[in-house]
mmCIF file of C-alpha atoms and ligand atoms in Angstrom:
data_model
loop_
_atom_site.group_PDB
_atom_site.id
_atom_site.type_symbol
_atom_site.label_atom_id
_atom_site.label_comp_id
_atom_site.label_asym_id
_atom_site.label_seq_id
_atom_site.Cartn_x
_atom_site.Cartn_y
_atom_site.Cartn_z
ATOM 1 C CA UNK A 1 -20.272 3.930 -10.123
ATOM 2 C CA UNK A 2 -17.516 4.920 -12.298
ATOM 3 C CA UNK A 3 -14.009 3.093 -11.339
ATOM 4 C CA UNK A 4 -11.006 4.579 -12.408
ATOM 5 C CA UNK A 5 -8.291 2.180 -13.962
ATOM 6 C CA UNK A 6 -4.889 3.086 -14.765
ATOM 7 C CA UNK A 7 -3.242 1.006 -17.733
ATOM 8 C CA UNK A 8 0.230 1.239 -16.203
ATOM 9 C CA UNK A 9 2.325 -1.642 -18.011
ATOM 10 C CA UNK A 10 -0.236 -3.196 -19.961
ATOM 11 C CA UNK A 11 1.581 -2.564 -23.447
ATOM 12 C CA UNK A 12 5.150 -4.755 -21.632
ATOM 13 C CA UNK A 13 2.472 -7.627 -20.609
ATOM 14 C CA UNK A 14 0.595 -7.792 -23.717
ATOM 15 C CA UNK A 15 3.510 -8.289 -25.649
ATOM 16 C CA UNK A 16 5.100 -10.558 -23.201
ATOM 17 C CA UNK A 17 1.927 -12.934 -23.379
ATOM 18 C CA UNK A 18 2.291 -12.785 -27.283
ATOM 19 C CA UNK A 19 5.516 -13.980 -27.104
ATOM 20 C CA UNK A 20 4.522 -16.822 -25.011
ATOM 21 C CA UNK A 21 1.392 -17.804 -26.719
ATOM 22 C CA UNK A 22 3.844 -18.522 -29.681
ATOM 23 C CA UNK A 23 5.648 -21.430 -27.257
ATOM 24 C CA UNK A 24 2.180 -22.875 -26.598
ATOM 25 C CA UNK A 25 -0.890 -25.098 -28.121
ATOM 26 C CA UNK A 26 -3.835 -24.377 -25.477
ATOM 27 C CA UNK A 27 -4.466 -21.050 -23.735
ATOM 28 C CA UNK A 28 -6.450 -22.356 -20.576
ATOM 29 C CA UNK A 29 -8.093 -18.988 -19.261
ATOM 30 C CA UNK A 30 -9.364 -18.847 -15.346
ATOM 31 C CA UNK A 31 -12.657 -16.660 -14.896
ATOM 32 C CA UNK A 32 -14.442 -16.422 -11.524
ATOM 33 C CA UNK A 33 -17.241 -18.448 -11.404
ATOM 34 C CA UNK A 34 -19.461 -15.749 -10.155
ATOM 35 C CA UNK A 35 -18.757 -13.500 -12.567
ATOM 36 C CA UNK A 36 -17.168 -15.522 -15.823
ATOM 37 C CA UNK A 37 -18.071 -12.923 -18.717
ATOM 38 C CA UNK A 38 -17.128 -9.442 -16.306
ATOM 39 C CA UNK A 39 -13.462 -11.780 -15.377
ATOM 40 C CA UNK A 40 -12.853 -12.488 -18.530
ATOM 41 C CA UNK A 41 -10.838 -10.215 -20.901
ATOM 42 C CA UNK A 42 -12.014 -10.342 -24.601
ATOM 43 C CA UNK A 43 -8.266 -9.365 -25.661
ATOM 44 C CA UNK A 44 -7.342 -12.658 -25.110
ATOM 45 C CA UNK A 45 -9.166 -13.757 -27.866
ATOM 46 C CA UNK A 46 -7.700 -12.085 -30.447
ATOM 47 C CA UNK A 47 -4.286 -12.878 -28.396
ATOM 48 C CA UNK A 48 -5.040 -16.037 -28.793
ATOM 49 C CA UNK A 49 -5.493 -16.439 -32.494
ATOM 50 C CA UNK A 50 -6.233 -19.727 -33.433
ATOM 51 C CA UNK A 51 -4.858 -22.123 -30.103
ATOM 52 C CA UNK A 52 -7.144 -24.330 -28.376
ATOM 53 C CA UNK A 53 -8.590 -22.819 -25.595
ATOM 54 C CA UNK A 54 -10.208 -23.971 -22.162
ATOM 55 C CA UNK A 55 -11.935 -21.978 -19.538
ATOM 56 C CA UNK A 56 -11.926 -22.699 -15.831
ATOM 57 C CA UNK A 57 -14.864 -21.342 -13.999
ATOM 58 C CA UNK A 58 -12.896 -20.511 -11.033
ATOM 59 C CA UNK A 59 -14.264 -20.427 -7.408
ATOM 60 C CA UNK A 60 -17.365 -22.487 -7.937
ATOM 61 C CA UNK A 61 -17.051 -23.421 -4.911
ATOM 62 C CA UNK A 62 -18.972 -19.835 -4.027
ATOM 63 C CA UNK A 63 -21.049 -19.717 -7.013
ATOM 64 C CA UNK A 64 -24.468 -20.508 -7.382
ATOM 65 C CA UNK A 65 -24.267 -24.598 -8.929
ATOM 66 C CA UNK A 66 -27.083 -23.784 -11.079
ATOM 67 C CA UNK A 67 -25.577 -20.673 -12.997
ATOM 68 C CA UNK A 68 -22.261 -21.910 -12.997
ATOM 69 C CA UNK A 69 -24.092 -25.172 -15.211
ATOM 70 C CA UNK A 70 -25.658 -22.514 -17.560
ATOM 71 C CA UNK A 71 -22.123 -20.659 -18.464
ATOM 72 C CA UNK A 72 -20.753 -23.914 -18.824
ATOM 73 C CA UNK A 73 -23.171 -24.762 -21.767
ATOM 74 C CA UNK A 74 -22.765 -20.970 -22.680
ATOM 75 C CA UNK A 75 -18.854 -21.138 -23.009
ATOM 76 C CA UNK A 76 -19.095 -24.762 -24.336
ATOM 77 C CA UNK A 77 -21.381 -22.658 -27.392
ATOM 78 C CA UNK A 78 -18.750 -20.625 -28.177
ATOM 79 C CA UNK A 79 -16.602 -23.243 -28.684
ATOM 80 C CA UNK A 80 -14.356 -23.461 -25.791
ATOM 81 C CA UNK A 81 -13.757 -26.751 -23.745
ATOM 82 C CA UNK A 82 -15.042 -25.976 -19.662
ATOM 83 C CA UNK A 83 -14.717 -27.118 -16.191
ATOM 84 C CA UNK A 84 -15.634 -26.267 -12.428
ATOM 85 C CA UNK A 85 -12.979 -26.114 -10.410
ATOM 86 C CA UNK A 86 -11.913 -25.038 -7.221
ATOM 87 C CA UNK A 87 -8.598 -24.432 -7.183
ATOM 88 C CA UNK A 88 -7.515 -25.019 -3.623
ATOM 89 C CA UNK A 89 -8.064 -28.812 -3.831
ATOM 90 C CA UNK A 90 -6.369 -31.122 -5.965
ATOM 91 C CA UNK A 91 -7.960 -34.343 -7.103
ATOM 92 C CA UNK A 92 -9.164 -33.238 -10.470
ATOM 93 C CA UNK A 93 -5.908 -33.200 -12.540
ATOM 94 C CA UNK A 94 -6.890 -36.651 -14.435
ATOM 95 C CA UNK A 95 -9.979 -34.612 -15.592
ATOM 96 C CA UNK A 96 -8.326 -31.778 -16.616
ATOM 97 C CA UNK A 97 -5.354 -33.150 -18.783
ATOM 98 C CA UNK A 98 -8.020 -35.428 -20.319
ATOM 99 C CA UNK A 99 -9.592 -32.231 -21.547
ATOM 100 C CA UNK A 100 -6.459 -30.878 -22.503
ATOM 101 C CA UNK A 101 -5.985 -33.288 -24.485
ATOM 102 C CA UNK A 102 -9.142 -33.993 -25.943
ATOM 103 C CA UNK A 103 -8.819 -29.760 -26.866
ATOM 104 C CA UNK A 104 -5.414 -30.351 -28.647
ATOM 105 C CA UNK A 105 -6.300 -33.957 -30.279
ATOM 106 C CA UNK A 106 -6.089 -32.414 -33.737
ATOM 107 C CA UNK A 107 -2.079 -31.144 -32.882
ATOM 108 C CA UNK A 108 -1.426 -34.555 -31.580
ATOM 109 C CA UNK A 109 -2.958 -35.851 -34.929
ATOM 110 C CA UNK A 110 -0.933 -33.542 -37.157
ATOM 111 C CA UNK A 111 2.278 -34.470 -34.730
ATOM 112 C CA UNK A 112 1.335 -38.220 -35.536
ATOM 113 C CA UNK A 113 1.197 -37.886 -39.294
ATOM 114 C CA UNK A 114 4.620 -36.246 -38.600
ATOM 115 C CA UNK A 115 6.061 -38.879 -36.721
ATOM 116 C CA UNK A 116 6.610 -36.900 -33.865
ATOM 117 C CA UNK A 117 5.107 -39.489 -31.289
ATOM 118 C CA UNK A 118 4.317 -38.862 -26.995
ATOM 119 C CA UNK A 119 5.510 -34.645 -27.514
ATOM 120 C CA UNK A 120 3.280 -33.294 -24.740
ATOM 121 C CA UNK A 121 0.833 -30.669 -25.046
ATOM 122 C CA UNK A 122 2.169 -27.459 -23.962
ATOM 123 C CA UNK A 123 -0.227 -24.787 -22.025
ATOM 124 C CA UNK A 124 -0.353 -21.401 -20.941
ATOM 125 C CA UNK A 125 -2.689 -20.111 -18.002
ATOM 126 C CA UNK A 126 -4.327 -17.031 -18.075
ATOM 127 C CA UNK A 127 -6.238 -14.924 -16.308
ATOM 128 C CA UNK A 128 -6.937 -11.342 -14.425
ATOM 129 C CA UNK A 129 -5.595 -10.343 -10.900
ATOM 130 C CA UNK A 130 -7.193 -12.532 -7.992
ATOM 131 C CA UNK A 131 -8.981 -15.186 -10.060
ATOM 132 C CA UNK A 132 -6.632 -17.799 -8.856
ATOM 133 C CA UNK A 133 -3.799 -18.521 -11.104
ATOM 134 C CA UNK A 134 -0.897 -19.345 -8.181
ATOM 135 C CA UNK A 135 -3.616 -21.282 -6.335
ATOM 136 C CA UNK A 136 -4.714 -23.237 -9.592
ATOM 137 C CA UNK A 137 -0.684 -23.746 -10.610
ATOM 138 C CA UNK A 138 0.078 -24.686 -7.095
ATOM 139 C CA UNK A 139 -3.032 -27.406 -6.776
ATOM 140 C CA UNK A 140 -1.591 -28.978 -10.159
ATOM 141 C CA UNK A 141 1.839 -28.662 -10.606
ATOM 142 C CA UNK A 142 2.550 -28.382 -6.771
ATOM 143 C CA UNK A 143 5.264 -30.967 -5.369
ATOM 144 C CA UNK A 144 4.184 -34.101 -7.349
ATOM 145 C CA UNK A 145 5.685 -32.851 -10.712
ATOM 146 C CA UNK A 146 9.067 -32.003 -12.040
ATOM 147 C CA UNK A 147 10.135 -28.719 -13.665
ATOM 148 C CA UNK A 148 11.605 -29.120 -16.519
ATOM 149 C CA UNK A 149 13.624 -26.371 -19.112
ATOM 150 C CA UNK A 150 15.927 -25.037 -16.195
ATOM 151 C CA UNK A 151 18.754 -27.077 -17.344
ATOM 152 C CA UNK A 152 22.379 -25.796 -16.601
ATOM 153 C CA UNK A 153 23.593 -24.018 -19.447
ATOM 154 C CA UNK A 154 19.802 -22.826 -20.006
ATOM 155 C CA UNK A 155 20.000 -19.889 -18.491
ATOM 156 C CA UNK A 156 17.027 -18.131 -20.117
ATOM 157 C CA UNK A 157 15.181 -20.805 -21.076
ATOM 158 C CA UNK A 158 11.351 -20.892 -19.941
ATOM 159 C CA UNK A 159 10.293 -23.035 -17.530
ATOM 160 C CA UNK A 160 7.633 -25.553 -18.238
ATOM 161 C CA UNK A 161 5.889 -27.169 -15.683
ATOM 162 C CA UNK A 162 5.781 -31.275 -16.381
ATOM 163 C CA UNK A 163 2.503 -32.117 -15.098
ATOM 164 C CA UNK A 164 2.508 -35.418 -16.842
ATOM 165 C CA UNK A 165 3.973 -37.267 -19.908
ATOM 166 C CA UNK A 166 1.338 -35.911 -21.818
ATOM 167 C CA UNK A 167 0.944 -32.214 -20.598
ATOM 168 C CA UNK A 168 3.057 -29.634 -19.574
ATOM 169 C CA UNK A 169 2.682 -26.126 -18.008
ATOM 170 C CA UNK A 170 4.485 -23.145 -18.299
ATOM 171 C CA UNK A 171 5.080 -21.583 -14.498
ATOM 172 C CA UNK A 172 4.316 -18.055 -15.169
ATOM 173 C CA UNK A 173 0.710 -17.489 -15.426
ATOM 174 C CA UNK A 174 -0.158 -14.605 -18.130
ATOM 175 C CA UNK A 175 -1.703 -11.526 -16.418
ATOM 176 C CA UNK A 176 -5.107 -10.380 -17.960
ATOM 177 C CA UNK A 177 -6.255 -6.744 -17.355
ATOM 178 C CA UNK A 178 -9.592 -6.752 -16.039
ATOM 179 C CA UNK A 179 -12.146 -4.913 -18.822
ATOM 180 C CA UNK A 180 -12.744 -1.188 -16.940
ATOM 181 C CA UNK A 181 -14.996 0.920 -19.388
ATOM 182 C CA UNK A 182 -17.934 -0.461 -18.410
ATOM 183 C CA UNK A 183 -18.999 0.729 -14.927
ATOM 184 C CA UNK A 184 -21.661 -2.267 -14.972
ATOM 185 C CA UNK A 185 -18.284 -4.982 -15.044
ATOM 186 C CA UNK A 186 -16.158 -2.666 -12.421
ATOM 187 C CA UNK A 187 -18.580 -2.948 -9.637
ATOM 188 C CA UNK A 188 -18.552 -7.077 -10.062
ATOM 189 C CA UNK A 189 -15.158 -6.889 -10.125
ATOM 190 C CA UNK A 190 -15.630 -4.750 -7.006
ATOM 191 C CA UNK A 191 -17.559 -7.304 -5.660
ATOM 192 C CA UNK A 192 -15.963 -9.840 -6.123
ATOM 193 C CA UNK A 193 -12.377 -8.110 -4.793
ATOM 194 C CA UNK A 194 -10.482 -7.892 -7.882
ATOM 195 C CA UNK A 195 -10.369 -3.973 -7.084
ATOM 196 C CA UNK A 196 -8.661 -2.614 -4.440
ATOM 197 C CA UNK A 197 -11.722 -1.457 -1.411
ATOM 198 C CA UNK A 198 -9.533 1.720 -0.709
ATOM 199 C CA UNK A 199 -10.562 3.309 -4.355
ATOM 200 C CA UNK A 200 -14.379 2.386 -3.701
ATOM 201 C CA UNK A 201 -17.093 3.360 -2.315
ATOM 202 C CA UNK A 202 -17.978 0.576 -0.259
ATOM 203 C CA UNK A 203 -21.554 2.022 0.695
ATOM 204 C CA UNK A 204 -22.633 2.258 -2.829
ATOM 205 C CA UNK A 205 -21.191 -0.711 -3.760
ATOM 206 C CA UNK A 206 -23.336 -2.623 -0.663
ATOM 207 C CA UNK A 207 -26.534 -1.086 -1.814
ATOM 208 C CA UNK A 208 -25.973 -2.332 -5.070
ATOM 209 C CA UNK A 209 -25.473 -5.621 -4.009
ATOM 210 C CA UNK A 210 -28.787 -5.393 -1.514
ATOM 211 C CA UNK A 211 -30.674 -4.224 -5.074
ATOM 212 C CA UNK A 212 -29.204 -7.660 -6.696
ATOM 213 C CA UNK A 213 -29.964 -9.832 -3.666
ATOM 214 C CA UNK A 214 -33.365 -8.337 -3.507
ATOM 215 C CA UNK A 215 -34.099 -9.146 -7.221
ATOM 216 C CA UNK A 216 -32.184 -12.213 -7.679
ATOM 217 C CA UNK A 217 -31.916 -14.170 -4.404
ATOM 218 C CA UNK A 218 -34.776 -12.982 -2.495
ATOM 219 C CA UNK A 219 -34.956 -14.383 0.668
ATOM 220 C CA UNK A 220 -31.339 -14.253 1.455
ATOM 221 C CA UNK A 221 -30.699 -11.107 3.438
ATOM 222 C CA UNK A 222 -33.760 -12.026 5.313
ATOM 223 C CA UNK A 223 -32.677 -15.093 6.594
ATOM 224 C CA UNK A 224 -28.896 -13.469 7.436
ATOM 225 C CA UNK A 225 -29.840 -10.733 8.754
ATOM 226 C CA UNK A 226 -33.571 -10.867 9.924
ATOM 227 C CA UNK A 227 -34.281 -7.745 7.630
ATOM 228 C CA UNK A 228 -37.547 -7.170 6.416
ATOM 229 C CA UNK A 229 -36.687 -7.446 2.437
ATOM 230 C CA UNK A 230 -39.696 -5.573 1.550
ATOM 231 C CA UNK A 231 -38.121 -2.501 3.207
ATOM 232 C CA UNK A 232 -36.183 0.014 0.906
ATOM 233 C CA UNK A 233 -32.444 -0.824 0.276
ATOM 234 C CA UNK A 234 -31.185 2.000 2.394
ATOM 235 C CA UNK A 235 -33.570 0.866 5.699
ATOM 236 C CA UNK A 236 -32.370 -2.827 5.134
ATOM 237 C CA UNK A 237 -28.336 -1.499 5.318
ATOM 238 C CA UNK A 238 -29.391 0.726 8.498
ATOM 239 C CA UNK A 239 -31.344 -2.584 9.950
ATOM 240 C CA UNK A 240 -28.143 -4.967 8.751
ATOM 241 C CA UNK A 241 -26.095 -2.480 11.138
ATOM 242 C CA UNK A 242 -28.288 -2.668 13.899
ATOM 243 C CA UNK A 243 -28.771 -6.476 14.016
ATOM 244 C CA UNK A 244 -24.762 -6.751 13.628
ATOM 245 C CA UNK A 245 -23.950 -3.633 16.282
ATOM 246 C CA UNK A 246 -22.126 -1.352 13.576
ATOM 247 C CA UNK A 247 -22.139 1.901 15.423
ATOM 248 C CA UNK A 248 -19.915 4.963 15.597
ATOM 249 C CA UNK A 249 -19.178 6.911 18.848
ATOM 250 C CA UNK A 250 -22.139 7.689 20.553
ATOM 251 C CA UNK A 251 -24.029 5.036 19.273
ATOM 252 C CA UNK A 252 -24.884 6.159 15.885
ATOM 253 C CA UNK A 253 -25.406 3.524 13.325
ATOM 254 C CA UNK A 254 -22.248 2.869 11.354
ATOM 255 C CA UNK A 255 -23.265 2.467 7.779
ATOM 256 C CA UNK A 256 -19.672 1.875 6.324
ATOM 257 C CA UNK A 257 -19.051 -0.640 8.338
ATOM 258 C CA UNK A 258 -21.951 -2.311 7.814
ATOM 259 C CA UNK A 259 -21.793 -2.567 4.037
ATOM 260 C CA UNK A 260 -18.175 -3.769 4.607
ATOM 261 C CA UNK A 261 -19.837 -6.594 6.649
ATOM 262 C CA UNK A 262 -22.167 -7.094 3.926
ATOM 263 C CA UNK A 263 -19.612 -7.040 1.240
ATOM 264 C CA UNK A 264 -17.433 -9.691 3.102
ATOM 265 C CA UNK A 265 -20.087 -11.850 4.077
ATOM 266 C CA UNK A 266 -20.609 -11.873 0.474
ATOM 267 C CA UNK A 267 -17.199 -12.738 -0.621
ATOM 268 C CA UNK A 268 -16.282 -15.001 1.919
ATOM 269 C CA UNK A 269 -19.519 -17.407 1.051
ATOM 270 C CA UNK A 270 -21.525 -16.654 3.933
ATOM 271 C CA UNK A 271 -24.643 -15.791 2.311
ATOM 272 C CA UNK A 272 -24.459 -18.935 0.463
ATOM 273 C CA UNK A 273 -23.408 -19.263 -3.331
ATOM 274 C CA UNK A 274 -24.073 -16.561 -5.329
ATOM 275 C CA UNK A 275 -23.567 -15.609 -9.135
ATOM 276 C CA UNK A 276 -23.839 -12.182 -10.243
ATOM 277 C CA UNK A 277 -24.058 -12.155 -13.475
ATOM 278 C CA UNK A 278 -26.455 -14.496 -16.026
ATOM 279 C CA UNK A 279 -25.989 -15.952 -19.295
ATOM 280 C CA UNK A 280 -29.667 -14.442 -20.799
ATOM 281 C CA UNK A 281 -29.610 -11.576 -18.702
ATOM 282 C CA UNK A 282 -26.346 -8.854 -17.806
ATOM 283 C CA UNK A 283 -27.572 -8.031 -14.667
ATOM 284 C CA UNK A 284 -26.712 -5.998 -11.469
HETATM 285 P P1 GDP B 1 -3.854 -14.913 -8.876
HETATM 286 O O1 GDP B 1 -3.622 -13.454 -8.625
HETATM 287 O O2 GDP B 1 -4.726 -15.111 -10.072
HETATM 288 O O3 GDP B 1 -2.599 -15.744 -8.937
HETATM 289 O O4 GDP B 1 -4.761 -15.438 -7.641
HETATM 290 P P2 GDP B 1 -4.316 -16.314 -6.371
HETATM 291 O O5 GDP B 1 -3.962 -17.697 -6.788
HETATM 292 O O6 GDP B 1 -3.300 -15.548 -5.595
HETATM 293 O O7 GDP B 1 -5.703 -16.397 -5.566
HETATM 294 C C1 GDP B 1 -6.329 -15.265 -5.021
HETATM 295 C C2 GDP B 1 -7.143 -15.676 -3.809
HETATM 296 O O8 GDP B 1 -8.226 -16.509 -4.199
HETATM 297 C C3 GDP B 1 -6.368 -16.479 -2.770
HETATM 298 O O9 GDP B 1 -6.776 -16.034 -1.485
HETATM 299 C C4 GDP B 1 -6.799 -17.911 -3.007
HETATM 300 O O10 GDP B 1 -6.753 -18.709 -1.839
HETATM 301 C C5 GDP B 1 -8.235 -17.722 -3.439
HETATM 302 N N1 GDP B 1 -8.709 -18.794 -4.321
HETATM 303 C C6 GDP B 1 -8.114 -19.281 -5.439
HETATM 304 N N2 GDP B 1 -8.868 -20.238 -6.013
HETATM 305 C C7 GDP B 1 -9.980 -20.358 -5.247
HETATM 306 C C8 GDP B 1 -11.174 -21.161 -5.333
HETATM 307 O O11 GDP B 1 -11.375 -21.965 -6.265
HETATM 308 N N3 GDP B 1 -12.102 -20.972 -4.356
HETATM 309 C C9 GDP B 1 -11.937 -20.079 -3.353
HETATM 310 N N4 GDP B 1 -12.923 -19.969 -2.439
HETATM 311 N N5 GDP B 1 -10.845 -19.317 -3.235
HETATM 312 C C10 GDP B 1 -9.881 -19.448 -4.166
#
């Protein structure tokens, strides 16, 4: 499936997030869970020179426990510091400024042999459309912490998130582009909903996910939908509509809507928690 991307103002927010990286010591980069390597955008890595740098595998709450522990030793590899998060709940900012922290010990070090003593860490977040940045920024720096840098007489100063003595956050998240050449990463991303449904084709894009399910998580559609997995991918969509009622006027099976159901069911968790994409293996 080939998705069409338009780079629009990609150029203004590069540069923007260049400019900030500058005011910062840790990039701290949200991927979905389900998908970290097709969420993540390699620019940032040359964007981010030599800062520390965390991932968040984003959403684990609807990824599949066991995968998400593999790209967390598979990040952790390639030197980054990692964590699990869902965003939505709190309780897990102790953890996460500890790894801060722990990521930025040698700047505290050099700060120390300075003399500059308690400066806090300062981090950026980052991340493409969807993955979660509000929700994570919300969740941590929500009503418990002060904003700091929006003094009077500061008009254009940026604002930095205080999210303890030790750490603070600036509030505008920097916007990744999503990686689009490869027609492989656009349908995840299609999956997943980081692409608008309107320029898809939702059909194809549900048959590719009954391939995946079939391969991967066999079983699955079975129990869901009482489909006969052993059936071709094209009979278990038809069956998925019957079971579910998706029918057009005159009682014609209603594929669309069918793979729509599929697709949501999907995203929403209700097939259980999935991960699309492997470590060892680039698949779907
Ligand atoms: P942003 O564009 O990166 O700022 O993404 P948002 O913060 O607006 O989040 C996009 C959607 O994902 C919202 O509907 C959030 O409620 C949802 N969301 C964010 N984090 C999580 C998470 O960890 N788990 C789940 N299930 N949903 C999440």
């Amino acid at each position: 499936m080939n998705i069409q991307w338009y780079p629009g103002h990609m150029t203004k927010a590069r540069r923007m997030m260049q400019e900030d990286i500058k005011l910062i010591d840790i990039v701290i980069e949200l991927v979905d869970a389900r998908i970290p390597l097709s969420s993540k955008n390699p620019d940032i890595d040359s964007l981010a020179g030599q800062k520390s740098r965390m991932i968040l595998l984003n959403k684990y709450d609807l990824a599949d426990p066991e995968h998400t522990a593999e790209w967390e030793r598979w990040f952790k590899g390639q030197g980054f510091y990692v964590y699990k998060l869902d965003a939505r709940k709190g309780g897990q900012m102790k953890a996460i400024t500890n790894i801060i922290q722990e990521a930025c010990k040698e700047k505290i070090e050099r700060d120390r042999k300075r003399g500059i003593i308690n400066r806090p860490v300062r981090a950026m977040i980052v991340g493409i459309p969807n993955v979660g940045k509000s929700t994570f920024i919300n969740t941590y720096a929500g009503k418990a912490c002060t904003k700091t840098g929006n003094k009077p007489g500061v008009t254009k100063g940026k604002q930095w998130i205080r999210l303890n003595k030790n750490v603070e956050l600036l509030d505008t998240p920097g916007i990744l582009w999503p990686k689009f050449d490869d027609p492989a990463v656009g349908e995840r991303l299609a999956l997943i909903g980081s692409i608008k449904d309107e320029i898809l084709n939702i059909s194809e894009l549900s048959i590719r996910l009954i391939e995946f399910l079939k391969e991967f998580y066999s079983g699955i559609l079975a129990e869901r939908y009482a489909v006969d997995e052993n059936c071709d991918k094209i009979a278990i969509l038809e069956k998925i509509a019957e079971v579910r009622n998706c029918r057009q006027k005159g009682n014609v099976l209603d594929l669309d809507k069918a793979s729509k159901l599929l697709i949501d069911d999907f995203r929403s968790g209700k097939l259980g928690r999935l991960t699309l994409e492997f470590p060892q293996e680039q698949k779907i």
